[in-house]
């Protein structure tokens, strides 16, 4: 890849151990690794490629820890627009049963393009439906083409309506087949090395769609590779009141107790949502280092509630930010999601109330270092020597940021949310001057819209 120099940033926000913010800052990259960070005058003046970041904020690439990328195909489906979680799912399951490998590949790239343009350089995705020959490989191949750092979660549903679960029987799988295929994709795709671009996550979907046995076996499978291999665990937990009621009725415990009983706690585990995680659950997560993916937009859209992020952070729970699926959020703008997280905690009924509940700098920490920690990585989330060259530049010359240049970092979260000017992933310029460099975006959008129409029309 050679060398890359980003220089003359209005403000360079490192998120390093000292939380340095450098005026007229620069980053020097060799191949995929950051070699030097500091004032522009202190770094080399030339490189194989030089990006002038004048009038831009430079930040570490953001980390998205929960998504359902196939759902970009089913945004704003009218019958599901005003439903809470369970009815929303019941409305959309029959549509999603029509997914094809082409749809998964295309929707993955659409979601990833949206993420890249909104400051994200690393994302997880939770794919838990595999109809019509769909494989997790369809997502992994799409990610490799577009160039996003990717943690692909092999989801699964095994308990259909006939067994007391929420999904129709037509979209669930046999548990032995789930475990075999999960092992297959780990062996085929998982990279445990530093700066890995693709890792596999073991991810049965939720308490209301899988058995306790599958949860136990999935945890054993992931951990059979050993801590050094970095195969992590992910699922949905404690998303809304009905989710809590289902867990109590079916299993006689709280969601946190359910996770504890099945081996789903620890620094190799993170749970999506946790809107209704109780005080005992927060204490348990903090003690075990169990992570949370906070999805504020989806939680508001489905009226699930406000996750107690302030209480979690104060207790020591690892917290990250995520956009969730594009049929419950209907947006995949990660900077915008961080803004929602910042504002929503200020109106939450937590231990700290009002503006002190969340600041712009804390929410950036959650969206960078927080995401890295939740995904079990120490090579992303900060601009410092030895870290992966995942770097984003955000322009300050948009109308919505006028008058906010006295604190450019805070402007990214309090003001109109911009798109990025440049995005570098693993040392590669994937967005240049606001345009994706690795694919033809207009053609992708046209294909995506055609497939979305086919999918929704199949059940009309």
Short mmCIF file of C-alpha atoms in Angstrom, two decimals:
data_model
loop_
_atom_site.label_atom_id
_atom_site.label_comp_id
_atom_site.label_asym_id
_atom_site.label_seq_id
_atom_site.Cartn_x
_atom_site.Cartn_y
_atom_site.Cartn_z
CA UNK A 1 0.00 0.00 0.00
CA UNK A 2 2.94 2.37 0.52
CA UNK A 3 2.66 5.52 2.62
CA UNK A 4 -0.22 7.91 3.25
CA UNK A 5 -0.13 11.32 4.91
CA UNK A 6 -3.18 13.18 6.17
CA UNK A 7 -2.10 16.68 7.17
CA UNK A 8 -3.26 20.15 8.20
CA UNK A 9 -6.46 18.97 9.90
CA UNK A 10 -8.38 21.77 11.59
CA UNK A 11 -8.54 19.38 14.52
CA UNK A 12 -7.18 15.85 14.84
CA UNK A 13 -8.90 13.88 17.61
CA UNK A 14 -6.72 10.94 18.58
CA UNK A 15 -8.71 9.11 21.27
CA UNK A 16 -5.31 7.91 22.47
CA UNK A 17 -4.46 7.31 26.13
CA UNK A 18 -4.01 11.05 26.69
CA UNK A 19 -7.10 11.93 24.61
CA UNK A 20 -5.01 14.42 22.62
CA UNK A 21 -6.79 16.86 20.32
CA UNK A 22 -4.25 18.40 17.94
CA UNK A 23 -4.80 21.60 15.98
CA UNK A 24 -3.22 21.47 12.50
CA UNK A 25 -2.79 17.76 13.12
CA UNK A 26 -1.45 15.00 10.90
CA UNK A 27 -1.32 11.21 10.64
CA UNK A 28 1.38 9.27 8.79
CA UNK A 29 0.52 5.74 7.66
CA UNK A 30 2.74 3.00 6.30
CA UNK A 31 0.84 0.18 4.60
CA UNK A 32 -2.10 -0.57 6.94
CA UNK A 33 -0.61 0.78 10.17
CA UNK A 34 -0.37 4.25 11.72
CA UNK A 35 3.30 5.16 12.13
CA UNK A 36 3.11 8.71 13.54
CA UNK A 37 0.54 11.19 14.86
CA UNK A 38 1.17 14.81 15.78
CA UNK A 39 1.28 18.43 14.59
CA UNK A 40 1.69 18.68 10.82
CA UNK A 41 5.02 20.47 11.22
CA UNK A 42 6.42 17.53 13.20
CA UNK A 43 5.58 14.80 10.69
CA UNK A 44 7.03 14.01 7.26
CA UNK A 45 5.96 16.48 4.59
CA UNK A 46 5.48 13.92 1.83
CA UNK A 47 4.18 10.41 1.19
CA UNK A 48 3.01 8.25 -1.69
CA UNK A 49 -0.40 9.84 -1.21
CA UNK A 50 -1.11 13.10 0.62
CA UNK A 51 -4.57 14.21 1.76
CA UNK A 52 -5.00 17.86 2.73
CA UNK A 53 -7.46 17.89 5.64
CA UNK A 54 -7.70 21.66 5.84
CA UNK A 55 -11.09 22.71 7.29
CA UNK A 56 -11.79 19.10 8.32
CA UNK A 57 -11.96 17.18 11.59
CA UNK A 58 -9.97 13.94 11.61
CA UNK A 59 -11.21 11.20 13.94
CA UNK A 60 -10.69 7.45 14.35
CA UNK A 61 -13.04 5.35 12.26
CA UNK A 62 -16.27 4.64 14.11
CA UNK A 63 -17.25 1.09 15.12
CA UNK A 64 -20.79 -0.22 14.57
CA UNK A 65 -21.51 -3.26 16.74
CA UNK A 66 -25.01 -4.37 15.67
CA UNK A 67 -26.76 -4.36 12.32
CA UNK A 68 -29.07 -6.42 10.12
CA UNK A 69 -27.88 -5.29 6.72
CA UNK A 70 -30.43 -7.29 4.72
CA UNK A 71 -33.11 -5.05 6.22
CA UNK A 72 -32.13 -2.17 3.93
CA UNK A 73 -34.41 -4.01 1.48
CA UNK A 74 -37.48 -3.53 3.70
CA UNK A 75 -37.32 0.03 4.97
CA UNK A 76 -40.62 1.71 5.88
CA UNK A 77 -42.83 -1.26 4.98
CA UNK A 78 -46.16 0.37 5.73
CA UNK A 79 -47.84 -2.39 7.83
CA UNK A 80 -44.77 -2.45 10.10
CA UNK A 81 -44.27 1.28 10.51
CA UNK A 82 -46.24 1.68 13.74
CA UNK A 83 -45.64 -1.65 15.49
CA UNK A 84 -43.61 -2.55 18.53
CA UNK A 85 -40.96 -5.27 18.31
CA UNK A 86 -42.94 -8.52 18.27
CA UNK A 87 -45.68 -7.36 15.88
CA UNK A 88 -43.05 -5.68 13.72
CA UNK A 89 -41.20 -9.00 13.44
CA UNK A 90 -44.38 -10.98 12.73
CA UNK A 91 -45.15 -8.57 9.87
CA UNK A 92 -41.71 -8.81 8.30
CA UNK A 93 -40.76 -12.49 8.77
CA UNK A 94 -42.89 -13.61 5.76
CA UNK A 95 -41.25 -10.97 3.57
CA UNK A 96 -37.74 -11.88 4.68
CA UNK A 97 -38.47 -15.52 3.83
CA UNK A 98 -38.03 -14.44 0.20
CA UNK A 99 -34.39 -13.37 0.63
CA UNK A 100 -31.96 -14.64 -2.01
CA UNK A 101 -28.14 -14.73 -2.12
CA UNK A 102 -28.14 -11.78 -4.55
CA UNK A 103 -30.34 -9.78 -2.19
CA UNK A 104 -28.04 -10.43 0.77
CA UNK A 105 -24.91 -9.52 -1.22
CA UNK A 106 -26.46 -6.32 -2.60
CA UNK A 107 -28.07 -5.19 0.66
CA UNK A 108 -24.81 -5.80 2.52
CA UNK A 109 -22.95 -3.47 0.17
CA UNK A 110 -25.73 -0.87 0.35
CA UNK A 111 -25.63 -0.87 4.14
CA UNK A 112 -21.85 -0.76 4.17
CA UNK A 113 -21.71 2.14 1.74
CA UNK A 114 -24.08 4.08 3.99
CA UNK A 115 -21.91 3.27 7.00
CA UNK A 116 -18.68 4.26 5.25
CA UNK A 117 -20.13 7.61 4.24
CA UNK A 118 -21.20 8.23 7.85
CA UNK A 119 -17.82 7.65 9.50
CA UNK A 120 -17.88 3.89 10.13
CA UNK A 121 -14.83 1.80 9.26
CA UNK A 122 -15.65 -1.39 11.23
CA UNK A 123 -19.04 -3.05 11.49
CA UNK A 124 -20.64 -6.20 12.76
CA UNK A 125 -23.70 -7.64 11.03
CA UNK A 126 -26.17 -10.14 12.48
CA UNK A 127 -27.63 -12.31 9.71
CA UNK A 128 -30.03 -14.86 11.18
CA UNK A 129 -32.20 -15.93 8.20
CA UNK A 130 -30.85 -18.31 5.56
CA UNK A 131 -33.66 -19.11 3.10
CA UNK A 132 -33.30 -19.98 -0.59
CA UNK A 133 -29.62 -20.86 -0.49
CA UNK A 134 -28.49 -17.75 1.42
CA UNK A 135 -25.15 -18.20 3.21
CA UNK A 136 -23.11 -15.95 5.47
CA UNK A 137 -20.50 -16.10 2.71
CA UNK A 138 -22.72 -13.80 0.63
CA UNK A 139 -22.17 -11.03 3.20
CA UNK A 140 -18.47 -11.78 3.66
CA UNK A 141 -17.78 -11.64 -0.07
CA UNK A 142 -19.68 -8.36 -0.35
CA UNK A 143 -17.65 -6.86 2.51
CA UNK A 144 -14.35 -7.91 0.95
CA UNK A 145 -15.31 -6.15 -2.28
CA UNK A 146 -16.31 -2.83 -0.70
CA UNK A 147 -13.49 -2.78 1.86
CA UNK A 148 -15.18 -2.39 5.26
CA UNK A 149 -13.63 -4.10 8.30
CA UNK A 150 -16.22 -6.75 9.13
CA UNK A 151 -17.32 -8.94 12.05
CA UNK A 152 -19.88 -11.26 10.47
CA UNK A 153 -22.27 -12.77 13.01
CA UNK A 154 -23.64 -16.18 12.01
CA UNK A 155 -27.11 -15.81 13.47
CA UNK A 156 -29.75 -18.48 13.70
CA UNK A 157 -33.36 -19.19 14.62
CA UNK A 158 -34.37 -22.72 15.62
CA UNK A 159 -37.61 -22.38 17.64
CA UNK A 160 -40.58 -21.62 15.41
CA UNK A 161 -44.18 -20.90 16.30
CA UNK A 162 -45.06 -24.58 16.65
CA UNK A 163 -42.58 -24.82 19.53
CA UNK A 164 -43.62 -21.58 21.21
CA UNK A 165 -41.18 -19.25 19.43
CA UNK A 166 -41.96 -16.05 17.56
CA UNK A 167 -40.79 -16.78 13.98
CA UNK A 168 -42.76 -18.91 11.50
CA UNK A 169 -41.52 -22.47 11.21
CA UNK A 170 -40.58 -21.79 7.56
CA UNK A 171 -37.66 -19.52 8.53
CA UNK A 172 -36.01 -21.62 11.28
CA UNK A 173 -33.19 -24.15 10.91
CA UNK A 174 -32.24 -27.45 12.51
CA UNK A 175 -29.84 -26.91 15.38
CA UNK A 176 -27.32 -29.50 14.21
CA UNK A 177 -27.19 -27.79 10.81
CA UNK A 178 -26.73 -24.39 12.48
CA UNK A 179 -23.75 -25.58 14.49
CA UNK A 180 -22.14 -27.33 11.51
CA UNK A 181 -22.44 -24.27 9.31
CA UNK A 182 -21.21 -21.96 12.06
CA UNK A 183 -18.10 -24.11 12.42
CA UNK A 184 -17.68 -24.10 8.63
CA UNK A 185 -17.65 -20.30 8.35
CA UNK A 186 -15.27 -19.96 11.29
CA UNK A 187 -12.83 -22.38 9.63
CA UNK A 188 -13.25 -20.68 6.24
CA UNK A 189 -13.31 -16.99 7.09
CA UNK A 190 -12.19 -16.16 10.63
CA UNK A 191 -8.91 -14.23 10.93
CA UNK A 192 -7.57 -14.06 14.47
CA UNK A 193 -4.59 -11.89 13.54
CA UNK A 194 -3.95 -8.26 14.38
CA UNK A 195 -5.51 -5.87 11.84
CA UNK A 196 -7.87 -8.66 10.68
CA UNK A 197 -10.42 -7.48 8.13
CA UNK A 198 -12.89 -10.32 8.72
CA UNK A 199 -13.88 -12.24 11.82
CA UNK A 200 -16.78 -14.55 12.60
CA UNK A 201 -19.16 -14.16 15.55
CA UNK A 202 -21.36 -16.97 16.90
CA UNK A 203 -24.81 -15.41 17.25
CA UNK A 204 -28.08 -17.32 17.90
CA UNK A 205 -30.76 -14.69 17.44
CA UNK A 206 -32.73 -14.19 20.65
CA UNK A 207 -34.40 -15.92 23.62
CA UNK A 208 -37.69 -16.02 21.72
CA UNK A 209 -36.30 -17.75 18.61
CA UNK A 210 -33.72 -20.33 19.81
CA UNK A 211 -33.54 -23.04 22.45
CA UNK A 212 -31.50 -22.97 25.63
CA UNK A 213 -29.62 -25.96 24.28
CA UNK A 214 -28.52 -24.09 21.17
CA UNK A 215 -27.36 -21.15 23.28
CA UNK A 216 -25.21 -23.45 25.43
CA UNK A 217 -23.81 -25.34 22.44
CA UNK A 218 -23.06 -22.11 20.58
CA UNK A 219 -21.06 -20.77 23.52
CA UNK A 220 -19.13 -24.03 23.78
CA UNK A 221 -18.39 -23.96 20.04
CA UNK A 222 -17.08 -20.38 20.11
CA UNK A 223 -14.89 -21.03 23.14
CA UNK A 224 -13.53 -24.30 21.80
CA UNK A 225 -11.22 -22.20 19.62
CA UNK A 226 -9.61 -20.60 22.67
CA UNK A 227 -9.36 -17.02 23.83
CA UNK A 228 -6.47 -16.23 21.49
CA UNK A 229 -8.58 -17.09 18.45
CA UNK A 230 -11.07 -14.34 19.24
CA UNK A 231 -14.35 -16.00 18.21
CA UNK A 232 -16.91 -13.95 20.11
CA UNK A 233 -20.60 -14.35 20.99
CA UNK A 234 -23.53 -12.04 20.27
CA UNK A 235 -27.32 -12.03 20.62
CA UNK A 236 -30.32 -9.81 21.38
CA UNK A 237 -31.30 -9.36 25.03
CA UNK A 238 -33.83 -7.43 27.13
CA UNK A 239 -35.04 -5.31 24.23
CA UNK A 240 -38.55 -4.41 25.42
CA UNK A 241 -41.24 -5.32 27.96
CA UNK A 242 -42.59 -8.24 25.90
CA UNK A 243 -39.06 -9.61 25.58
CA UNK A 244 -38.76 -9.55 29.38
CA UNK A 245 -42.17 -11.19 29.81
CA UNK A 246 -41.31 -13.96 27.32
CA UNK A 247 -38.08 -14.80 29.15
CA UNK A 248 -39.85 -14.88 32.52
CA UNK A 249 -42.77 -16.97 31.23
CA UNK A 250 -40.71 -19.47 29.25
CA UNK A 251 -37.56 -19.74 31.37
CA UNK A 252 -38.56 -18.42 34.81
CA UNK A 253 -35.79 -15.84 35.03
CA UNK A 254 -34.67 -12.39 33.97
CA UNK A 255 -32.71 -11.91 30.74
CA UNK A 256 -29.48 -11.36 32.68
CA UNK A 257 -30.08 -14.58 34.66
CA UNK A 258 -30.82 -16.38 31.38
CA UNK A 259 -27.47 -15.21 30.00
CA UNK A 260 -25.67 -16.27 33.16
CA UNK A 261 -27.23 -19.74 33.20
CA UNK A 262 -26.21 -20.43 29.60
CA UNK A 263 -22.63 -19.19 29.71
CA UNK A 264 -23.38 -15.97 27.85
CA UNK A 265 -21.38 -13.60 30.05
CA UNK A 266 -17.78 -12.46 29.75
CA UNK A 267 -15.52 -10.16 27.73
CA UNK A 268 -16.07 -12.35 24.65
CA UNK A 269 -19.84 -11.66 24.72
CA UNK A 270 -21.92 -8.64 23.81
CA UNK A 271 -25.68 -8.23 23.75
CA UNK A 272 -27.75 -5.90 21.57
CA UNK A 273 -30.16 -3.37 23.11
CA UNK A 274 -30.43 -4.23 26.84
CA UNK A 275 -33.06 -1.48 27.12
CA UNK A 276 -34.67 -3.27 30.06
CA UNK A 277 -31.54 -4.56 31.77
CA UNK A 278 -32.22 -4.23 35.51
CA UNK A 279 -29.85 -3.08 38.23
CA UNK A 280 -28.79 -6.63 39.08
CA UNK A 281 -28.15 -7.29 35.40
CA UNK A 282 -26.02 -4.16 35.06
CA UNK A 283 -23.94 -5.25 38.06
CA UNK A 284 -23.53 -8.73 36.57
CA UNK A 285 -22.48 -7.37 33.17
CA UNK A 286 -19.98 -4.99 34.79
CA UNK A 287 -18.45 -7.73 36.95
CA UNK A 288 -18.01 -10.09 33.99
CA UNK A 289 -17.01 -7.53 31.34
CA UNK A 290 -20.04 -8.37 29.19
CA UNK A 291 -20.66 -5.79 26.47
CA UNK A 292 -23.73 -3.93 25.22
CA UNK A 293 -24.57 -2.57 21.76
CA UNK A 294 -26.71 0.54 22.29
CA UNK A 295 -29.16 1.14 19.42
CA UNK A 296 -30.97 4.41 20.28
CA UNK A 297 -32.66 5.01 16.93
CA UNK A 298 -34.21 1.55 16.72
CA UNK A 299 -35.24 1.66 20.39
CA UNK A 300 -37.11 4.92 19.75
CA UNK A 301 -38.61 3.78 16.42
CA UNK A 302 -40.06 0.61 18.02
CA UNK A 303 -40.95 2.44 21.26
CA UNK A 304 -38.86 -0.04 23.23
CA UNK A 305 -37.55 2.58 25.67
CA UNK A 306 -34.27 4.24 26.60
CA UNK A 307 -31.38 1.97 27.56
CA UNK A 308 -29.75 2.93 30.89
CA UNK A 309 -26.41 3.72 29.29
CA UNK A 310 -25.34 6.23 31.94
CA UNK A 311 -25.86 3.66 34.68
CA UNK A 312 -24.07 1.00 32.64
CA UNK A 313 -21.07 3.22 31.99
CA UNK A 314 -20.84 4.28 35.62
CA UNK A 315 -20.93 0.63 36.71
CA UNK A 316 -18.18 -0.31 34.26
CA UNK A 317 -20.17 -2.13 31.57
CA UNK A 318 -18.47 -2.00 28.14
CA UNK A 319 -20.86 0.01 25.94
CA UNK A 320 -20.80 0.61 22.18
CA UNK A 321 -23.11 2.23 19.62
CA UNK A 322 -24.94 0.55 16.76
CA UNK A 323 -27.45 1.46 14.08
CA UNK A 324 -29.39 -1.85 14.27
CA UNK A 325 -31.32 -3.08 11.25
CA UNK A 326 -32.45 -0.69 8.57
CA UNK A 327 -36.06 -1.79 8.92
CA UNK A 328 -36.30 -0.79 12.58
CA UNK A 329 -34.05 2.27 12.40
CA UNK A 330 -34.52 2.93 8.67
CA UNK A 331 -31.15 4.68 8.76
CA UNK A 332 -27.56 3.51 8.87
CA UNK A 333 -25.76 6.79 9.61
CA UNK A 334 -23.38 6.02 12.48
CA UNK A 335 -22.46 9.63 13.27
CA UNK A 336 -26.19 10.32 13.40
CA UNK A 337 -26.70 7.36 15.73
CA UNK A 338 -24.03 8.70 18.06
CA UNK A 339 -25.85 12.03 18.11
CA UNK A 340 -29.05 10.25 19.16
CA UNK A 341 -27.17 8.44 21.92
CA UNK A 342 -25.80 11.73 23.21
CA UNK A 343 -29.16 13.48 23.26
CA UNK A 344 -31.24 10.55 24.48
CA UNK A 345 -29.23 10.04 27.67
CA UNK A 346 -29.93 13.66 28.58
CA UNK A 347 -33.65 12.92 28.85
CA UNK A 348 -33.30 9.45 30.38
CA UNK A 349 -34.35 8.86 33.98
CA UNK A 350 -30.96 7.71 35.16
CA UNK A 351 -28.61 8.37 38.07
CA UNK A 352 -27.27 11.47 36.27
CA UNK A 353 -29.90 13.71 34.76
CA UNK A 354 -29.78 16.53 32.27
CA UNK A 355 -26.86 17.69 30.12
CA UNK A 356 -24.29 16.06 32.42
CA UNK A 357 -25.59 12.61 31.48
CA UNK A 358 -23.59 12.51 28.23
CA UNK A 359 -21.07 14.76 26.48
CA UNK A 360 -19.85 14.91 22.88
CA UNK A 361 -16.42 13.60 23.82
CA UNK A 362 -17.83 10.70 25.78
CA UNK A 363 -20.10 9.65 22.95
CA UNK A 364 -17.15 9.68 20.55
CA UNK A 365 -15.28 7.46 22.99
CA UNK A 366 -18.22 5.05 23.05
CA UNK A 367 -18.42 5.02 19.24
CA UNK A 368 -14.69 4.31 18.82
CA UNK A 369 -12.88 2.74 21.78
CA UNK A 370 -16.15 1.41 23.18
CA UNK A 371 -16.92 -0.43 19.96
CA UNK A 372 -13.38 -1.78 19.76
CA UNK A 373 -13.58 -3.15 23.30
CA UNK A 374 -16.97 -4.76 22.73
CA UNK A 375 -15.65 -6.50 19.60
CA UNK A 376 -12.59 -7.67 21.51
CA UNK A 377 -10.07 -5.57 19.57
CA UNK A 378 -7.12 -3.48 20.69
CA UNK A 379 -5.98 -2.46 17.18
CA UNK A 380 -8.79 -0.05 16.24
CA UNK A 381 -10.62 2.90 17.84
CA UNK A 382 -7.73 5.37 18.26
CA UNK A 383 -5.20 7.25 16.16
CA UNK A 384 -1.85 6.22 17.61
CA UNK A 385 1.32 4.49 16.40
CA UNK A 386 0.78 0.77 15.95
CA UNK A 387 -2.98 1.05 15.48
CA UNK A 388 -4.80 0.08 12.30
CA UNK A 389 -5.05 2.92 9.80
CA UNK A 390 -8.82 3.40 10.10
CA UNK A 391 -9.24 7.15 9.74
CA UNK A 392 -12.12 9.46 8.89
CA UNK A 393 -12.11 13.10 7.86
CA UNK A 394 -15.28 15.19 8.22
CA UNK A 395 -15.69 18.53 6.41
CA UNK A 396 -16.62 21.65 8.37
CA UNK A 397 -17.74 23.74 5.39
CA UNK A 398 -21.37 22.58 5.37
CA UNK A 399 -24.15 25.04 6.15
CA UNK A 400 -25.27 23.04 9.17
CA UNK A 401 -21.88 23.50 10.83
CA UNK A 402 -21.55 27.22 10.20
CA UNK A 403 -20.79 29.07 13.42
CA UNK A 404 -19.62 25.92 15.24
CA UNK A 405 -15.92 25.95 14.44
CA UNK A 406 -14.84 27.00 17.94
CA UNK A 407 -15.40 23.33 18.94
CA UNK A 408 -15.28 21.24 15.75
CA UNK A 409 -15.47 17.94 17.60
CA UNK A 410 -18.68 18.83 19.44
CA UNK A 411 -20.12 20.20 16.21
CA UNK A 412 -20.16 16.69 14.74
CA UNK A 413 -22.69 15.58 17.35
CA UNK A 414 -24.66 18.67 18.34
CA UNK A 415 -25.16 20.17 14.86
CA UNK A 416 -26.47 18.92 11.54
CA UNK A 417 -24.85 15.51 11.02
CA UNK A 418 -22.49 15.58 8.04
CA UNK A 419 -21.15 12.84 5.79
CA UNK A 420 -17.43 12.19 5.59
CA UNK A 421 -14.97 13.67 3.11
CA UNK A 422 -12.51 10.76 3.28
CA UNK A 423 -12.57 7.32 4.86
CA UNK A 424 -9.47 5.15 5.14
CA UNK A 425 -9.86 1.51 6.15
CA UNK A 426 -6.75 -0.55 6.85
CA UNK A 427 -4.68 2.06 5.03
CA UNK A 428 -6.87 2.03 1.90
CA UNK A 429 -8.82 5.12 0.80
CA UNK A 430 -12.33 3.70 0.50
CA UNK A 431 -14.11 7.09 0.40
CA UNK A 432 -12.38 9.96 -1.41
CA UNK A 433 -13.97 13.42 -1.67
CA UNK A 434 -17.28 12.01 -0.44
CA UNK A 435 -17.49 9.21 -3.01
CA UNK A 436 -17.08 5.46 -2.56
CA UNK A 437 -14.00 4.34 -4.49
CA UNK A 438 -14.54 0.58 -4.47
CA UNK A 439 -17.85 0.26 -6.32
CA UNK A 440 -20.29 2.11 -8.58
CA UNK A 441 -22.72 3.49 -5.99
CA UNK A 442 -25.50 4.69 -8.36
CA UNK A 443 -25.56 1.29 -10.03
CA UNK A 444 -25.63 -0.43 -6.62
CA UNK A 445 -28.57 1.71 -5.49
CA UNK A 446 -30.49 0.97 -8.70
CA UNK A 447 -29.97 -2.78 -8.26
CA UNK A 448 -30.84 -2.59 -4.57
CA UNK A 449 -34.12 -0.77 -5.24
CA UNK A 450 -35.08 -3.29 -7.92
CA UNK A 451 -34.46 -6.19 -5.52
CA UNK A 452 -36.30 -4.41 -2.69
CA UNK A 453 -39.34 -4.11 -4.94
CA UNK A 454 -39.17 -7.78 -5.81
CA UNK A 455 -38.89 -8.83 -2.16
CA UNK A 456 -41.77 -6.68 -0.92
CA UNK A 457 -43.91 -7.48 -3.98
CA UNK A 458 -43.58 -11.22 -3.46
CA UNK A 459 -45.89 -11.03 -0.42
CA UNK A 460 -48.09 -8.13 -1.53
#
